[in-house]
XYZ file of C-alpha atoms in Angstrom:
724
model
C 8.305 67.156 -90.890
C 12.083 67.206 -91.233
C 12.344 63.724 -92.747
C 12.284 64.966 -96.343
C 15.559 66.359 -97.670
C 13.821 69.520 -98.971
C 12.021 70.371 -95.734
C 13.970 73.656 -95.458
C 12.157 74.953 -98.538
C 8.788 74.458 -96.838
C 9.380 75.032 -93.137
C 11.358 77.203 -90.743
C 10.967 75.498 -87.370
C 11.610 76.809 -83.862
C 10.725 74.730 -80.800
C 9.933 76.727 -77.670
C 10.530 74.524 -74.639
C 9.764 75.190 -70.992
C 12.779 74.569 -68.788
C 16.030 72.978 -69.922
C 15.119 69.508 -71.261
C 12.813 67.630 -73.585
C 10.537 64.761 -72.632
C 7.593 66.238 -70.764
C 6.159 63.710 -68.308
C 8.733 61.142 -69.469
C 11.749 63.416 -68.980
C 14.689 62.019 -67.058
C 18.136 63.256 -66.173
C 21.493 62.437 -64.684
C 22.254 63.965 -61.311
C 25.769 65.421 -61.627
C 25.890 65.945 -57.867
C 25.133 62.275 -57.160
C 27.567 60.239 -59.266
C 25.675 60.900 -62.480
C 22.911 58.553 -61.394
C 19.804 58.374 -63.537
C 16.668 59.888 -62.033
C 13.460 59.206 -63.955
C 9.843 59.679 -62.940
C 7.512 56.763 -63.557
C 8.110 53.339 -65.018
C 9.091 53.350 -68.679
C 8.037 50.209 -70.546
C 7.408 49.885 -74.265
C 5.149 47.208 -75.686
C 6.432 45.097 -78.536
C 3.834 46.461 -80.942
C 5.010 50.076 -80.648
C 6.249 49.896 -84.235
C 6.224 53.613 -85.055
C 8.109 54.449 -81.870
C 10.742 51.786 -82.489
C 11.139 52.850 -86.122
C 11.563 56.512 -85.133
C 14.257 55.593 -82.610
C 16.100 53.445 -85.161
C 16.116 56.321 -87.676
C 17.552 58.688 -85.069
C 20.347 56.303 -84.146
C 21.136 55.617 -87.801
C 21.323 59.326 -88.626
C 23.653 59.921 -85.691
C 25.998 57.268 -87.053
C 25.246 54.767 -84.345
C 24.996 51.124 -85.464
C 21.654 49.375 -85.263
C 23.096 47.237 -82.499
C 23.190 50.345 -80.305
C 19.387 50.493 -80.511
C 19.035 46.900 -79.423
C 21.453 47.598 -76.590
C 19.515 50.681 -75.512
C 16.244 48.762 -75.271
C 16.170 45.145 -74.177
C 13.357 42.582 -73.879
C 11.748 42.155 -70.476
C 12.410 38.632 -69.212
C 9.973 38.415 -66.321
C 6.862 40.141 -64.994
C 5.985 40.081 -61.318
C 2.314 40.287 -60.349
C 1.920 41.256 -56.744
C -0.759 40.290 -54.224
C -2.653 43.578 -54.023
C -5.763 41.735 -52.888
C -5.288 39.285 -50.034
C -2.072 37.747 -48.774
C 0.651 35.827 -50.510
C 3.927 36.741 -52.109
C 2.798 37.325 -55.673
C 3.633 35.400 -58.832
C 6.488 35.591 -61.303
C 5.742 35.051 -64.997
C 8.340 34.453 -67.670
C 7.739 36.646 -70.706
C 7.837 34.663 -73.977
C 11.167 35.228 -75.651
C 11.348 36.748 -79.085
C 14.075 37.909 -81.401
C 14.476 41.641 -81.802
C 12.759 42.616 -85.063
C 14.263 44.619 -87.884
C 13.772 48.247 -86.860
C 12.946 49.801 -90.205
C 9.635 50.879 -91.653
C 6.720 49.895 -89.390
C 5.189 46.589 -90.519
C 1.694 46.302 -91.893
C -0.757 46.391 -89.002
C -2.371 43.193 -87.781
C -6.130 43.009 -88.044
C -8.363 42.371 -85.061
C -9.043 38.961 -86.619
C -5.334 38.136 -86.666
C -5.058 39.202 -83.018
C -8.012 36.966 -82.118
C -6.311 33.971 -83.745
C -3.039 34.739 -81.954
C -4.792 34.946 -78.582
C -6.476 31.578 -79.117
C -3.266 30.008 -80.393
C -1.287 31.119 -77.334
C -4.027 30.026 -74.917
C -4.534 26.556 -76.410
C -0.778 25.945 -76.710
C -0.246 26.972 -73.102
C -2.901 24.509 -71.941
C -1.473 21.728 -74.103
C 1.919 22.330 -72.496
C 0.472 21.209 -69.164
C -0.188 17.706 -70.562
C 1.936 17.505 -73.704
C 2.139 13.846 -74.813
C -0.881 12.661 -72.811
C -3.381 15.216 -74.101
C -5.824 12.731 -75.660
C -5.709 10.443 -72.627
C -6.275 13.440 -70.405
C -9.340 14.538 -72.409
C -10.732 11.000 -72.067
C -10.576 11.485 -68.274
C -12.821 14.578 -68.382
C -16.364 14.243 -67.014
C -18.545 12.616 -69.701
C -20.704 15.742 -70.340
C -17.592 17.834 -71.000
C -15.999 15.188 -73.163
C -19.153 14.641 -75.243
C -19.701 18.382 -75.838
C -16.118 18.891 -76.942
C -16.101 15.965 -79.391
C -19.549 16.979 -80.650
C -18.258 20.485 -81.441
C -15.375 18.958 -83.409
C -17.780 16.797 -85.464
C -20.117 19.751 -86.072
C -17.225 21.898 -87.304
C -16.093 19.122 -89.640
C -19.635 18.747 -91.040
C -19.727 22.521 -91.542
C -16.885 22.143 -94.002
C -14.012 23.348 -91.820
C -11.090 21.285 -93.037
C -9.018 22.085 -89.960
C -11.302 19.849 -87.889
C -11.546 16.868 -90.231
C -9.974 13.582 -89.199
C -6.312 13.309 -89.999
C -3.984 10.383 -90.360
C -1.087 9.896 -88.003
C -0.631 9.276 -84.317
C -4.120 9.324 -82.692
C -2.611 10.683 -79.474
C -1.526 13.806 -81.380
C -4.758 14.290 -83.302
C -6.333 16.807 -80.931
C -3.167 18.887 -80.857
C -3.107 18.801 -84.648
C -6.710 20.045 -84.781
C -5.986 22.853 -82.325
C -2.839 23.919 -84.161
C -4.551 23.911 -87.559
C -7.569 25.787 -86.199
C -5.348 28.626 -84.955
C -3.033 28.854 -87.958
C -2.394 32.417 -89.158
C -3.880 31.865 -92.666
C -7.545 31.278 -91.752
C -8.915 34.728 -92.540
C -9.954 34.181 -96.141
C -11.909 31.046 -95.240
C -13.820 32.395 -92.248
C -13.920 36.185 -92.156
C -17.238 37.687 -93.150
C -19.373 34.709 -92.134
C -20.253 35.009 -88.425
C -22.034 31.646 -88.399
C -18.901 29.895 -89.645
C -16.771 31.786 -87.134
C -18.991 30.594 -84.289
C -18.658 26.998 -85.452
C -14.887 27.404 -85.803
C -14.357 28.921 -82.372
C -16.696 26.594 -80.416
C -14.222 23.665 -80.087
C -11.438 26.040 -79.102
C -13.403 27.778 -76.349
C -14.904 24.527 -75.081
C -11.449 22.977 -74.940
C -10.126 25.975 -72.992
C -13.066 26.090 -70.557
C -13.171 22.346 -69.827
C -9.385 22.019 -69.656
C -9.083 24.861 -67.158
C -11.889 23.384 -65.048
C -10.089 20.043 -64.982
C -6.704 21.586 -64.211
C -8.143 23.572 -61.313
C -9.398 20.340 -59.764
C -5.925 18.873 -59.820
C -3.493 19.694 -57.079
C -0.209 21.423 -57.698
C -1.365 23.673 -60.544
C -0.590 27.379 -60.311
C -3.984 29.082 -60.123
C -2.527 32.476 -61.120
C -1.339 30.995 -64.426
C -4.710 29.331 -65.000
C -6.513 32.596 -64.239
C -4.362 34.313 -66.855
C -5.410 31.722 -69.445
C -9.041 32.209 -68.467
C -8.565 35.950 -68.902
C -7.265 35.542 -72.459
C -10.125 33.151 -73.208
C -12.652 35.760 -72.020
C -11.047 38.338 -74.320
C -11.290 35.944 -77.270
C -14.902 35.110 -76.407
C -15.798 38.792 -76.336
C -14.108 39.494 -79.671
C -16.176 36.721 -81.254
C -19.511 37.385 -79.580
C -19.361 41.127 -80.320
C -18.129 40.442 -83.876
C -15.261 42.814 -83.326
C -13.110 40.785 -85.741
C -15.145 42.396 -88.566
C -14.102 45.884 -87.511
C -11.049 48.085 -87.814
C -11.334 49.487 -84.295
C -13.065 49.093 -80.936
C -15.035 52.352 -80.888
C -18.384 50.781 -79.879
C -16.786 49.769 -76.565
C -15.580 53.204 -75.531
C -18.423 53.700 -73.034
C -17.896 50.483 -71.057
C -15.177 49.609 -68.561
C -12.873 46.778 -69.620
C -13.587 44.646 -66.545
C -17.293 45.191 -67.033
C -16.990 44.086 -70.658
C -15.123 40.930 -69.608
C -17.791 40.164 -67.016
C -20.448 40.577 -69.707
C -18.713 37.789 -71.602
C -18.831 35.390 -68.662
C -15.354 35.935 -67.273
C -14.965 34.339 -63.863
C -15.329 37.109 -61.224
C -12.019 35.916 -59.788
C -10.334 36.724 -63.097
C -11.483 40.336 -62.888
C -9.049 40.829 -60.033
C -6.183 38.937 -61.668
C -2.858 40.757 -61.210
C -2.263 40.740 -64.979
C -5.501 42.620 -65.528
C -4.756 44.988 -62.662
C -1.299 45.393 -64.198
C -2.872 46.880 -67.316
C -4.768 49.333 -65.122
C -1.518 50.064 -63.238
C 0.395 50.715 -66.440
C -2.155 53.332 -67.536
C -2.872 54.654 -64.008
C -6.481 53.786 -64.845
C -8.064 54.600 -61.515
C -10.787 57.161 -61.078
C -9.547 59.983 -58.846
C -6.255 58.123 -58.442
C -7.838 55.527 -56.138
C -6.850 51.918 -56.869
C -10.161 50.829 -55.341
C -11.926 52.450 -58.325
C -10.442 50.977 -61.524
C -11.808 52.589 -64.674
C -10.488 51.896 -68.171
C -12.408 52.120 -71.433
C -12.639 48.683 -73.029
C -11.833 50.252 -76.404
C -8.501 51.633 -75.145
C -7.638 48.406 -73.300
C -8.288 46.211 -76.343
C -6.391 48.552 -78.664
C -3.391 48.345 -76.331
C -3.655 44.543 -76.031
C -4.132 43.930 -79.750
C -1.826 46.594 -81.160
C 0.728 46.700 -78.355
C 1.024 42.999 -77.456
C -0.634 40.746 -80.039
C 0.891 42.706 -82.930
C 4.396 42.389 -81.531
C 6.853 41.066 -84.124
C 9.458 40.214 -81.476
C 9.581 40.593 -77.680
C 6.332 41.473 -75.934
C 7.861 44.109 -73.645
C 10.915 46.349 -73.790
C 12.819 48.001 -70.982
C 15.274 50.880 -71.306
C 18.866 50.116 -70.434
C 19.308 53.739 -69.355
C 16.940 56.631 -68.723
C 14.516 57.768 -71.454
C 16.363 61.086 -71.505
C 19.493 59.554 -72.989
C 17.899 56.599 -74.819
C 15.151 58.599 -76.557
C 15.099 62.361 -76.072
C 18.798 63.173 -76.377
C 19.044 61.399 -79.787
C 15.864 63.165 -80.961
C 17.307 66.523 -79.926
C 20.637 65.807 -81.587
C 19.019 64.726 -84.868
C 16.699 67.733 -85.042
C 19.521 70.079 -84.147
C 21.692 68.475 -86.811
C 18.943 68.948 -89.386
C 18.661 72.655 -88.615
C 15.728 72.930 -86.200
C 16.149 75.765 -83.696
C 15.486 75.244 -79.983
C 14.569 78.006 -77.571
C 14.873 76.516 -74.089
C 13.547 78.304 -71.009
C 10.455 79.664 -72.789
C 7.088 79.081 -71.151
C 3.808 79.639 -72.983
C 1.668 82.186 -71.150
C -1.162 82.877 -73.581
C -2.507 82.049 -77.030
C -4.635 84.855 -78.486
C -6.964 84.774 -81.495
C -7.486 87.315 -84.251
C -10.637 89.440 -84.397
C -12.537 86.872 -86.438
C -11.577 84.096 -84.008
C -10.379 81.835 -86.817
C -6.644 81.698 -86.201
C -3.989 82.180 -83.554
C -2.749 85.750 -83.885
C -0.368 86.100 -80.937
C 1.639 83.843 -78.665
C 2.767 85.344 -75.376
C 5.868 83.675 -73.927
C 7.765 84.085 -70.683
C 11.519 83.935 -71.132
C 12.692 82.302 -67.930
C 16.423 83.116 -67.820
C 19.141 85.368 -69.197
C 22.054 83.521 -70.781
C 25.558 84.720 -70.040
C 26.188 84.727 -73.778
C 23.028 86.208 -75.360
C 24.283 85.393 -78.857
C 24.761 81.701 -78.100
C 22.128 79.007 -77.787
C 21.714 77.127 -74.540
C 23.645 73.841 -74.605
C 21.459 71.356 -72.705
C 23.437 68.096 -72.751
C 26.439 66.885 -70.825
C 28.362 63.629 -71.058
C 28.499 60.725 -68.615
C 30.839 57.883 -69.598
C 30.685 58.986 -73.222
C 26.864 59.198 -73.370
C 25.101 62.548 -74.018
C 22.590 63.069 -71.198
C 20.202 65.641 -69.827
C 21.131 66.846 -66.354
C 18.541 66.827 -63.568
C 19.146 70.570 -63.123
C 19.882 73.382 -65.575
C 23.445 74.175 -66.576
C 23.683 77.116 -64.178
C 27.118 78.036 -65.498
C 25.389 79.227 -68.711
C 22.816 81.373 -66.847
C 23.107 84.887 -65.469
C 23.202 84.654 -61.649
C 23.154 80.874 -62.002
C 25.527 80.597 -59.051
C 23.007 82.266 -56.722
C 21.211 79.885 -54.299
C 17.885 81.653 -54.876
C 18.128 81.008 -58.624
C 18.992 77.358 -58.019
C 15.844 76.959 -55.928
C 13.547 78.019 -58.788
C 11.426 75.430 -60.603
C 11.950 76.114 -64.294
C 9.655 73.248 -65.369
C 6.589 74.585 -63.567
C 3.844 76.437 -65.403
C 4.176 79.073 -62.673
C 7.958 79.233 -63.024
C 10.125 82.354 -63.201
C 10.017 85.064 -65.860
C 12.653 87.625 -66.787
C 10.990 88.984 -69.910
C 7.679 88.722 -71.751
C 7.988 87.951 -75.455
C 5.123 88.316 -77.944
C 5.163 86.368 -81.216
C 2.783 87.577 -83.930
C 1.318 85.667 -86.857
C 2.833 86.635 -90.194
C 5.952 88.030 -88.596
C 7.265 85.398 -86.179
C 5.158 82.417 -87.244
C 2.618 81.213 -89.783
C 1.455 78.009 -88.130
C 1.403 76.762 -84.544
C 2.061 73.131 -83.647
C 0.911 73.013 -80.027
C 2.380 70.195 -77.925
C 0.993 71.256 -74.561
C -0.842 68.778 -72.277
C -4.603 69.138 -72.211
C -4.739 70.194 -68.546
C -2.571 73.258 -69.308
C -4.963 74.665 -71.908
C -7.418 76.370 -69.515
C -4.615 78.600 -68.248
C -2.933 79.416 -71.575
C -5.756 79.245 -74.134
C -9.022 80.526 -72.610
C -9.903 82.392 -75.836
C -9.549 79.198 -77.846
C -11.700 77.220 -75.428
C -14.416 79.843 -75.586
C -14.374 79.801 -79.373
C -14.015 76.048 -80.024
C -16.691 73.756 -78.613
C -14.730 70.619 -79.472
C -11.541 71.853 -77.805
C -13.560 72.935 -74.795
C -15.150 69.485 -74.600
C -11.704 67.864 -74.580
C -10.627 69.991 -71.633
C -13.847 69.381 -69.690
C -14.174 65.637 -70.224
C -10.643 64.232 -70.459
C -9.313 63.291 -67.040
C -5.754 63.346 -65.777
C -4.284 61.906 -62.594
C -1.420 62.990 -60.392
C 1.203 60.348 -59.731
C 4.035 59.693 -57.324
C 6.976 57.379 -56.944
C 10.283 56.434 -55.388
C 13.546 55.312 -56.955
C 15.780 53.362 -54.588
C 19.406 52.237 -54.749
C 20.219 49.241 -52.543
C 23.359 47.469 -51.378
C 21.682 44.041 -51.606
C 20.973 42.518 -55.039
C 17.511 41.485 -56.153
C 18.230 37.774 -55.751
C 19.358 38.151 -52.129
C 16.201 39.985 -51.076
C 13.851 37.992 -53.286
C 14.954 34.464 -52.335
C 15.565 33.883 -48.603
C 17.663 30.801 -49.389
C 20.089 32.953 -51.357
C 20.331 35.774 -48.837
C 23.199 34.111 -46.995
C 24.525 31.970 -49.830
C 25.051 35.097 -51.921
C 26.317 37.304 -49.137
C 29.450 37.879 -51.166
C 27.261 39.316 -53.919
C 25.944 41.994 -51.601
C 29.428 43.421 -51.351
C 29.797 43.426 -55.120
C 31.146 46.711 -56.430
C 30.807 46.905 -60.150
C 28.270 46.153 -62.904
C 25.961 43.519 -61.454
C 26.103 40.334 -63.482
C 22.849 38.720 -64.627
C 20.637 41.428 -63.129
C 17.004 40.677 -64.005
C 15.132 42.459 -66.755
C 12.025 42.687 -64.662
C 8.896 44.795 -64.202
C 6.058 44.335 -61.767
C 2.452 45.332 -61.148
C -0.324 44.757 -58.672
C 1.444 45.911 -55.519
C -0.469 47.885 -52.890
C -1.062 51.571 -53.445
C 0.649 53.976 -53.778
C 3.709 52.157 -55.162
C 1.643 49.785 -57.268
C 4.140 49.134 -60.081
C 7.900 48.855 -60.262
C 10.817 48.429 -62.623
C 14.198 46.930 -61.733
C 16.839 49.323 -63.098
C 20.038 47.686 -61.905
C 21.312 47.682 -65.494
C 21.361 51.522 -65.374
C 24.095 51.485 -62.745
C 26.863 50.405 -65.124
C 26.476 53.680 -67.046
C 26.730 55.794 -63.895
C 29.804 56.995 -61.993
C 29.422 55.517 -58.536
C 32.570 55.149 -56.430
C 33.507 51.610 -55.464
C 32.514 52.162 -51.836
C 28.962 53.182 -52.782
C 28.265 51.007 -55.837
C 24.611 49.793 -55.720
C 23.848 46.121 -56.224
C 20.228 46.925 -57.061
C 18.279 49.885 -58.417
C 14.497 49.797 -58.450
C 11.835 52.382 -59.266
C 8.259 52.388 -57.955
C 5.332 54.501 -59.087
C 1.582 54.755 -58.843
C -1.357 57.158 -58.862
C -1.688 59.850 -56.235
C -5.193 60.041 -54.733
C -7.080 63.137 -55.835
C -8.331 63.506 -52.270
C -4.843 64.569 -51.184
C -4.711 67.352 -53.765
C -8.247 68.446 -52.944
C -7.278 68.927 -49.303
C -4.367 71.236 -50.095
C -5.305 74.848 -49.258
C -5.986 76.921 -52.358
C -3.922 79.734 -50.871
C -0.727 77.668 -51.031
C 1.823 78.619 -53.671
C 2.868 75.964 -56.200
C 6.196 75.626 -54.390
C 4.408 75.025 -51.081
C 2.056 72.491 -52.710
C 5.022 70.661 -54.208
C 6.772 70.595 -50.827
C 3.683 69.085 -49.184
C 3.460 66.514 -51.981
C 7.100 65.605 -51.362
C 6.364 65.099 -47.684
C 3.321 63.038 -48.648
C 5.280 60.617 -50.854
C 8.005 60.312 -48.221
C 5.442 59.288 -45.591
C 3.784 56.950 -48.090
C 7.107 55.325 -48.918
C 7.973 54.807 -45.249
C 4.578 53.256 -44.551
C 4.711 51.103 -47.692
C 8.173 49.796 -46.783
C 7.042 49.028 -43.242
C 3.930 47.102 -44.281
C 4.409 45.716 -47.786
C 8.090 45.371 -48.681
C 8.175 41.672 -47.726
C 5.646 40.989 -50.525
C 8.342 41.980 -52.969
C 11.409 40.921 -50.992
C 10.477 37.761 -49.004
C 13.944 37.582 -47.459
C 12.853 40.492 -45.271
C 10.934 39.080 -42.325
C 7.471 40.582 -41.783
C 8.336 41.271 -38.163
C 11.723 42.797 -38.923
C 12.506 46.405 -39.674
C 12.266 47.531 -43.315
C 15.552 47.247 -45.207
C 16.702 50.778 -44.403
C 20.275 49.594 -43.911
C 20.244 48.177 -47.435
C 19.684 51.644 -48.952
C 22.767 53.273 -50.395
C 23.515 56.526 -48.541
C 26.925 58.235 -48.726
C 26.185 59.878 -45.362
C 25.193 56.575 -43.704
C 22.171 58.098 -41.981
C 20.171 55.864 -39.638
C 16.785 54.264 -40.356
C 14.345 55.909 -42.747
C 16.483 59.038 -42.891
C 18.383 57.183 -45.617
C 15.459 58.040 -47.908
C 17.087 61.467 -48.216
C 19.665 59.825 -50.477
C 16.976 58.285 -52.731
C 14.849 59.944 -55.426
C 11.243 60.603 -54.351
C 8.949 62.516 -56.666
C 5.361 63.670 -57.156
C 3.768 64.958 -60.366
C 0.869 67.108 -59.206
C 0.887 70.282 -61.306
C -0.989 70.729 -64.606
C 1.237 69.526 -67.392
C 2.843 66.855 -65.192
C -0.200 64.658 -64.689
C -0.967 61.596 -66.818
C -3.887 61.494 -69.223
C -6.390 58.726 -68.507
C -8.600 56.562 -70.716
C -11.775 56.522 -68.652
C -14.975 55.043 -70.084
C -17.098 57.461 -72.121
C -14.281 59.953 -72.732
C -12.623 58.728 -75.933
C -15.133 60.582 -78.116
C -13.903 63.854 -76.634
C -10.325 63.394 -77.806
C -9.375 65.846 -80.510
C -7.746 64.798 -83.755
C -4.476 66.675 -84.325
C -5.841 68.152 -87.558
C -9.230 69.177 -86.134
C -8.497 72.072 -83.770
C -11.021 74.282 -85.588
C -8.440 77.034 -86.168
C -6.795 77.556 -89.535
C -3.224 77.804 -88.271
C -3.270 75.530 -85.225
C -2.412 71.827 -85.058
C -2.304 69.978 -81.752
C -0.222 66.983 -80.693
C 0.146 64.807 -77.619
C -0.986 61.527 -76.116
C -4.318 63.172 -75.206
C -5.345 63.519 -78.858
C -7.281 60.960 -80.905
C -4.700 58.626 -82.418
C -6.645 55.355 -82.537
C -4.449 54.120 -79.687
C -6.049 56.342 -77.078
C -3.930 55.536 -74.060
C -1.075 57.293 -72.318
C 1.945 55.700 -73.969
C 4.892 56.497 -76.216
C 3.241 55.049 -79.332
C 0.214 57.328 -78.940
C 2.489 60.373 -78.642
C 4.526 59.382 -81.716
C 1.442 58.652 -83.835
C -0.034 61.986 -82.745
C 3.104 63.706 -83.983
C 2.865 61.876 -87.313
C -0.786 62.884 -87.683
C 0.176 66.490 -86.925
C 2.863 66.338 -89.612
C 0.294 65.014 -92.089
C -1.984 67.927 -91.200
C 0.860 70.201 -92.343
C 1.095 68.426 -95.694
C 3.896 65.965 -94.948
C 3.892 62.373 -96.089
C 4.681 60.104 -93.165
C 5.038 56.397 -92.537
C 1.397 56.429 -91.396
C 0.457 56.634 -95.077
C 2.199 53.301 -95.656
C 0.520 51.936 -92.535
C -2.936 52.921 -93.805
C -2.311 51.573 -97.293
C -1.248 48.237 -95.820
C -4.393 48.205 -93.708
C -6.537 48.632 -96.849
C -4.895 45.700 -98.662
C -7.199 42.821 -99.709
C -8.169 40.631 -96.804
C -7.234 43.265 -94.251
C -9.466 45.482 -92.156
C -13.039 45.905 -93.332
C -15.915 48.309 -92.868
C -16.416 50.096 -89.579
C -20.224 49.926 -89.853
C -20.737 46.447 -88.387
C -23.149 46.724 -85.439
C -22.156 45.397 -82.034
C -24.697 43.300 -80.098
C -25.601 45.013 -76.819
C -25.134 42.315 -74.214
C -23.954 43.966 -71.029
C -24.169 42.754 -67.456
C -22.450 44.904 -64.821
C -20.121 43.098 -62.431
C -21.685 42.260 -59.108
C -21.314 45.087 -56.637
C -20.615 47.733 -59.305
């Protein structure tokens, strides 16, 4: 909205924000009472295809006068992904993430079609298999069982007879001929020759899928092959098979799959049952907290949302597949956004909580907004200044700037939760349409609406359906600072060899850019944040050699058992006790799965935890950051099967002066992620008459040879997984 230079002639914008910081569920802050350490809830990972998010961040940095290199320093590619052994024993598997150069962070590139994503999936899968045999590929195929070998060569001959030039015989080294066929068959420029003719597509894909299936079967029979890597290749093959068999490559979206679970869809396309429990697949469910009622034994993720995230977030990456923040999201993302908007002339009213939205008599528009002002500022004429500086970087603090607040020095005031929907109130403020506002851009989470907008829910059937059918889940986590580096706890052979590293006091050299999934509940995913430490102000005697953050869903059963009579503060205290007990139990039982240097029969690594007070045993957790998001507004939106149709478009609230925004709205990428939130904001801006980069994105999508009609039917071929 403020991108155009003449926006002041069209808009007068005030942002009313609960509490003292921006970011919502992704908010983070520096703890000024604990060496300015970064405390962030959740794991914060961006996929390489989050083009609108990356472009927005680059614009902010450019406008603030920061060089583009500062963006690429703020977000770095993830080097490795750890998939833990949630099911069964073992130590988990480490996967190297394919390297990629950081793309130019300008206007978002033209979107890849589903067809292009299909070709990329097949290209990566076939290349990965060829890498196992490299120069002996043809000889290896000759060693396959005769039925497999004959079927594969027959599919090549059939494709050549069908007129597919990529499968015709070529001159050159016969030992490289199969690799040449596979490379040509997955070249990026095949769309014009194949798209629109399903029969030709089936002939084209048959040799590729047969090669993948027979090669994986043969590799599994050989000793010494990593089955986790082979399962991952089988998983990508099942995705490709489903895209072809359901003719999804002819579509612009995956809407017909919104009623089926992703694992169920894979099973319907003959995915090995073992693959359905692959850590990479569970990692996708972990990333989205896609578990019904917060129970990791009940995974539930709409296939439409999963495939959108895979195709748009991963396959459409123009550089690295995954990004990791080099500091907290508060200072990498939300502080620059605040500074840019403030610089452009947007007003911020912090410490204002929405209490009620009220309609006019006709019920067509929002007439009044009732706000609770949460604090009195010492200087009523001045605006609240939310940021403070740590090592030259503007940051949000983990607590309000009490020195700017009336009675801020009082202990009772410092115990108040200003980010809670039931937080304090010093004055009620009523904004009226035509006097204080003309249009409302509502950025509240969907689970807050029943409390603040009952009139709107009663009037709007579609908004009411969103509230009733969209599910959210509470989540919990622990952020730990350790004296021992990752390498010393991960590799037992290095634990003693690198003992001098454990006494390192300063920025840890070569700390891994690493994320992980598939660990036991509740701390099912993690992110190594050792690189954050260099920007913090630890004293030499306490400098951590490792920082790591865990998170996962909180079972709904725990919240259901909390007495309804408890106050929000009491409920939050019980949730804090719950995550502390969970963390202790998890460390006692499962920590050796992540850190093999810790013997299963030994005590958990309590002594490795950094604690200025040097408390004994698990009491050192008091010096760590444990958190639980349980209140409405803090929980994460889910993408359960058969719910996507209830998401509301930002421009379709049903009220003439109300536009909604948030990752719970219908953005096409209907999953809880940064890209969904950014696209929702762009759609909201378009609803207010602004031209955004989404217009360019749509125009590129309509270019010749790009996405086609959405009316292609999907064959109904569904078999539920056994036992479900």
